[in-house]
Short mmCIF file of C-alpha atoms in Angstrom, two decimals:
data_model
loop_
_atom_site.label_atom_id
_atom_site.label_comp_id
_atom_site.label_asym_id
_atom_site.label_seq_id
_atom_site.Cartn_x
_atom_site.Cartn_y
_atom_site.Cartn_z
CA UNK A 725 211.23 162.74 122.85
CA UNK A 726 211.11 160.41 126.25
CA UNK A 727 210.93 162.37 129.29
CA UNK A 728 210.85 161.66 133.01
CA UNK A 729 207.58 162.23 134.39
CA UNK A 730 206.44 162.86 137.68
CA UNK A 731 203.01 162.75 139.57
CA UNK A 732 201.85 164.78 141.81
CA UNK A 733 203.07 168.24 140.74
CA UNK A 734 201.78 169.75 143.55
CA UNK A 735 200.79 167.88 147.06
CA UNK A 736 199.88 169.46 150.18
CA UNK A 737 199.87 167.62 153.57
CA UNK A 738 199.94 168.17 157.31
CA UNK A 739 203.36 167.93 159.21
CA UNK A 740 203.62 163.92 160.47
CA UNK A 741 201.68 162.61 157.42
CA UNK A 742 203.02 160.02 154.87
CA UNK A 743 204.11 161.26 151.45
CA UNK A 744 204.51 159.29 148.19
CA UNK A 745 206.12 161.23 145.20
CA UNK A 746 205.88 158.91 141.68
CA UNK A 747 208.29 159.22 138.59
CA UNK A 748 208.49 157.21 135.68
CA UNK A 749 212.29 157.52 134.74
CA UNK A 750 213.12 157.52 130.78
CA UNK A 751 212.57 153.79 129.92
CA UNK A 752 215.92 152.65 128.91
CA UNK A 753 217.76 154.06 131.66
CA UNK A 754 219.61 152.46 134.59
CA UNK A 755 220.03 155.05 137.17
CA UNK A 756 217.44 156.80 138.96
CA UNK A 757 217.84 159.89 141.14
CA UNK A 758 216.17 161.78 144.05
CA UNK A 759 216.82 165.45 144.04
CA UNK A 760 215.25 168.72 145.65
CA UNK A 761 215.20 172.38 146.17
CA UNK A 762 213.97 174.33 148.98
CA UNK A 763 212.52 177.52 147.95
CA UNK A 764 215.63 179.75 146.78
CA UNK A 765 218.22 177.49 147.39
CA UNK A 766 220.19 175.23 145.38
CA UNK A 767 219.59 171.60 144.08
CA UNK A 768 220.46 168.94 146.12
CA UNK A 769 221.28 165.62 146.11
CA UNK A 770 219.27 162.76 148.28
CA UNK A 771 219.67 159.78 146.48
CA UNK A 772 220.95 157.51 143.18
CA UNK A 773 219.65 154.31 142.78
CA UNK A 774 220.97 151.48 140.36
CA UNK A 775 219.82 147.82 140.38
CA UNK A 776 217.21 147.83 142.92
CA UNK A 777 218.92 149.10 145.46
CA UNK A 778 220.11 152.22 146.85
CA UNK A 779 223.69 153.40 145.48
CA UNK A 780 224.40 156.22 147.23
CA UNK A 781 222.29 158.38 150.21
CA UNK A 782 223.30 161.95 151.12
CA UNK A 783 223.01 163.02 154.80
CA UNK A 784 219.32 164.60 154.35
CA UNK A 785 218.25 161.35 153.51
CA UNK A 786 217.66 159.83 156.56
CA UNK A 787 215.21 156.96 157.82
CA UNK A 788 212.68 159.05 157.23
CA UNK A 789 212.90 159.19 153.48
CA UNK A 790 212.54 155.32 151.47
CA UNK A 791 212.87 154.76 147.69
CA UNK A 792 211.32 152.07 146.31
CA UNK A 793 210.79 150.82 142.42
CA UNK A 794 207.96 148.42 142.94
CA UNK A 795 207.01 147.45 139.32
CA UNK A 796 209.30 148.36 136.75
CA UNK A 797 208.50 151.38 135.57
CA UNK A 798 207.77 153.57 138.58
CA UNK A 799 210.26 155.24 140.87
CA UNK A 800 208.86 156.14 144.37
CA UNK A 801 210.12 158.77 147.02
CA UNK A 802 208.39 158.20 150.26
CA UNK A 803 208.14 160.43 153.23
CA UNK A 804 207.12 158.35 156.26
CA UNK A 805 206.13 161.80 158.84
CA UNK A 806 206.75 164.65 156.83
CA UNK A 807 208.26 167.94 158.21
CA UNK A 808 207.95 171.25 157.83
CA UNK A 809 210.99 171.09 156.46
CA UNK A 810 210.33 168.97 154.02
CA UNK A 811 208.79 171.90 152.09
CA UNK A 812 210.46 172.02 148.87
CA UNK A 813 210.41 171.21 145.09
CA UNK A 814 211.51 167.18 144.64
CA UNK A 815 212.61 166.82 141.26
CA UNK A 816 213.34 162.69 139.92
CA UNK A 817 216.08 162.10 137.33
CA UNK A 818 217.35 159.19 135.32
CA UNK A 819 220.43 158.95 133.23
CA UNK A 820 221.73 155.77 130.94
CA UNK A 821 224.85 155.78 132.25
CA UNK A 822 226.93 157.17 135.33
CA UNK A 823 230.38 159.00 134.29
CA UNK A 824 229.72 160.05 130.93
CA UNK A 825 225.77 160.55 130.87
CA UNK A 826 223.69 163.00 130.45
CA UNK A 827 221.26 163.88 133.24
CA UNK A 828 216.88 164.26 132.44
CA UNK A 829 215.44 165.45 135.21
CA UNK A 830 211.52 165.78 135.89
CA UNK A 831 209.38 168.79 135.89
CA UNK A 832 209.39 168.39 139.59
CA UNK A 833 206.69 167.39 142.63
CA UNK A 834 205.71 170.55 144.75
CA UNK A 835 205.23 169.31 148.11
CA UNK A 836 204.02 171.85 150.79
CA UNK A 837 204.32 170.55 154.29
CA UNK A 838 201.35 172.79 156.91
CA UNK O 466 233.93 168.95 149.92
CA UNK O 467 233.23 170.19 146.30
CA UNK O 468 231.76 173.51 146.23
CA UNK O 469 230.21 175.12 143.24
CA UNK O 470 229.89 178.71 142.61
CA UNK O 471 227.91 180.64 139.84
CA UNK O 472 228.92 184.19 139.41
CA UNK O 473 227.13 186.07 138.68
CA UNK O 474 223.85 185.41 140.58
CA UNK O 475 221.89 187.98 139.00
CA UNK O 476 221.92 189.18 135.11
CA UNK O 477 219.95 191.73 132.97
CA UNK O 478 221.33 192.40 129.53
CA UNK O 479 219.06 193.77 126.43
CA UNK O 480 218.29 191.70 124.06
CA UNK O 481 221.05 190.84 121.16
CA UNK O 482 224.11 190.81 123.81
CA UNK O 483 226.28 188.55 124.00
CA UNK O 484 226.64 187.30 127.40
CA UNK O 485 229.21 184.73 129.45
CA UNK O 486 227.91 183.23 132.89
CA UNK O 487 230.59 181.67 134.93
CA UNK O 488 231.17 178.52 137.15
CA UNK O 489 233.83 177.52 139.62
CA UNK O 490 234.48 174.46 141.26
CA UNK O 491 236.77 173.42 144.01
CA UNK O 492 237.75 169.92 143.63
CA UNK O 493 239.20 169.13 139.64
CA UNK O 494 238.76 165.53 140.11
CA UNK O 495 235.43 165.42 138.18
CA UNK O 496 233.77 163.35 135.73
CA UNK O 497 231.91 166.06 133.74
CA UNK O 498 230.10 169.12 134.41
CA UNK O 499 226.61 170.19 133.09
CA UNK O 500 224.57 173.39 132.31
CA UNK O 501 220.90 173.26 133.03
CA UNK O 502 218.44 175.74 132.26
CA UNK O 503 215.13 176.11 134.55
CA UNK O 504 212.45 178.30 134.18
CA UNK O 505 210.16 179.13 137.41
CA UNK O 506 208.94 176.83 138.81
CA UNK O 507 209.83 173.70 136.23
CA UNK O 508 212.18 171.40 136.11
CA UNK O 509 215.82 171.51 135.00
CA UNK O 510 216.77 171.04 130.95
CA UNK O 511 219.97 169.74 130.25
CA UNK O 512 221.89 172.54 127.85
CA UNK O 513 225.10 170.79 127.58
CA UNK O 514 227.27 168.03 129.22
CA UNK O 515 231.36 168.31 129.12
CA UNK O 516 233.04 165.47 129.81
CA UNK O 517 236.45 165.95 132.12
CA UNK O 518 238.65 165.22 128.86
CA UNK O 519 236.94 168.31 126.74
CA UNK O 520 237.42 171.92 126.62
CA UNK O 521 234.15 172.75 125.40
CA UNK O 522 230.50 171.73 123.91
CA UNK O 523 228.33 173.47 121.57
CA UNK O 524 225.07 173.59 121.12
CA UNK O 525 223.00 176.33 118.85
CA UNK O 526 223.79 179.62 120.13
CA UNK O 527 225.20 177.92 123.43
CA UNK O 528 228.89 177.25 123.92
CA UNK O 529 230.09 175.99 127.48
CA UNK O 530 234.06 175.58 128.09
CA UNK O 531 235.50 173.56 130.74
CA UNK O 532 238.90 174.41 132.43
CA UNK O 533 239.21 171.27 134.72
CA UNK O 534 242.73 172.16 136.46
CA UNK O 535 241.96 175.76 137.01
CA UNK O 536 238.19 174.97 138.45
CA UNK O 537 235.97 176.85 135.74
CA UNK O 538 233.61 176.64 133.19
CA UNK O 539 231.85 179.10 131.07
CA UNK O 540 228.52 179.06 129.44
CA UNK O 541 228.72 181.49 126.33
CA UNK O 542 225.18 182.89 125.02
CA UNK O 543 225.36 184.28 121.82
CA UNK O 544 222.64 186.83 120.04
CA UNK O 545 220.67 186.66 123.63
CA UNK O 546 216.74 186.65 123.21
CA UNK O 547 214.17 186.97 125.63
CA UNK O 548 213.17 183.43 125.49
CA UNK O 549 216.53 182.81 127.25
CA UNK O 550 215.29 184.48 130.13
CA UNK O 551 215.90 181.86 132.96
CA UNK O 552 217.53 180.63 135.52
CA UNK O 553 221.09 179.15 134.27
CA UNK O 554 222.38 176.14 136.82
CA UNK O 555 226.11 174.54 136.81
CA UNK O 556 226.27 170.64 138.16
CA UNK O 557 229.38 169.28 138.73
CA UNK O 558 229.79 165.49 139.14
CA UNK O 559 232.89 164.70 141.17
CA UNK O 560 234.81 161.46 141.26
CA UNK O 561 234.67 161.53 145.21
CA UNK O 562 230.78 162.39 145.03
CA UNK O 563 229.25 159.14 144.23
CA UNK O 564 227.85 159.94 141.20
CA UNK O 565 225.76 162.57 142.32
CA UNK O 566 225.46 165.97 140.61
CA UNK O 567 226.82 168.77 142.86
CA UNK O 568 224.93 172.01 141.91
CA UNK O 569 225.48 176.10 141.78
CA UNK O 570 223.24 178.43 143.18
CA UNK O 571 222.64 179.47 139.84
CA UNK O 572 222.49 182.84 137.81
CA UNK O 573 219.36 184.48 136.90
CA UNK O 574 219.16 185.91 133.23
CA UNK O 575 216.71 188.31 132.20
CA UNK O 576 217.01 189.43 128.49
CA UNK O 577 214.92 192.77 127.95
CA UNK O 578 213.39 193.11 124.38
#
């Protein structure tokens, strides 16, 4: 069954470094998501993506945070100084269609910010 | 704003029980709403998607129920197991919201053998 993958599942990094996160959305869809969840909070929203651009951008995503899908097949989250908030579980997501689809989400890219 | 909220947060039933978690929204004007299932520390499964113009969706033992004007849906488990030991999420994707998924806190299940 296709899945959304994502790479690293863990990263650690010191506070003001650059972070990439990778995800290789189900092949056939057309929207592409950026989600996360600090440690014992709920899910939340960052950003949707649809025909190489950004769609929609919630308020945590600011200028810090870039999306990018260089080749095709890869989705990128980047991070350009990270935080310590930034700690959390980022979790990519594709879907076929907005509305009426179904939502695959990724196993998720641990990123712990020292 | 749309708020969602999972009640209740915290479950422990013995195994065989049937077992109803609940979700409430504030704004009606929604596409669909969607159950996931994660386990610790992994990602979120899709259980079942409702689209605005259903009542309800079945899958296996699973049944979820949608109430759009009063705000609520209902994930039904029935014959509970300990594999459904989890962590039980509500999404709820609003007209106003862009697309984007709008998510519960979530209710913790724990099914005792």
């Amino acid at each position: 069954e296709p899945e959304v993958t994502q790479t690293p599942s863990h990263q650690v990094t010191q506070m003001g470094q650059e972070v990439i996160l990778r995800c290789v959305p189900i092949s056939n869809h057309l929207y592409f998501y950026w989600y996360r969840q600090i440690l014992g909070q709920k899910v939340e929203f960052l950003v949707s993506f649809y025909n190489n651009e950004i769609s929609e951008k919630s308020e945590i995503f600011d200028d810090q945070f870039s999306v990018e899908r260089p080749d095709g097949s890869n989705f990128t989250l980047k991070i350009r100084s990270t935080k310590l908030e930034d700690s959390a579980m980022y979790f990519c997501a594709s879907r076929r269609r907005v509305g009426t689809g179904e939502l695959f989400f990724g196993e998720g890219s641990r990123l712990t910010v020292l | 704003k749309q708020e969602v909220t999972q009640i209740p947060a915290a479950l422990s039933v013995p195994e065989g029980e049937n077992l109803v978690l609940n979700c409430s929204f504030t704004d009606s004007a929604i596409y669909n709403l969607q159950w996931f299932r994660q386990d610790p520390g992994k990602g979120l499964t899709s259980l079942l998607l409702i689209q605005s113009s259903q009542r309800e969706q079945t899958s296996g033992r699973l049944n979820a129920s949608l109430d759009k004007s009063s705000g609520r849906s209902t994930l039904y488990i029935a014959a509970s197991q300990p594999g459904d030991s989890a962590t039980y999420l509500c999404a709820v994707e609003g007209l106003n919201s862009g697309y984007a998924l709008n998510f519960g806190k979530g209710t913790s299940l724990l099914v005792t053998p």
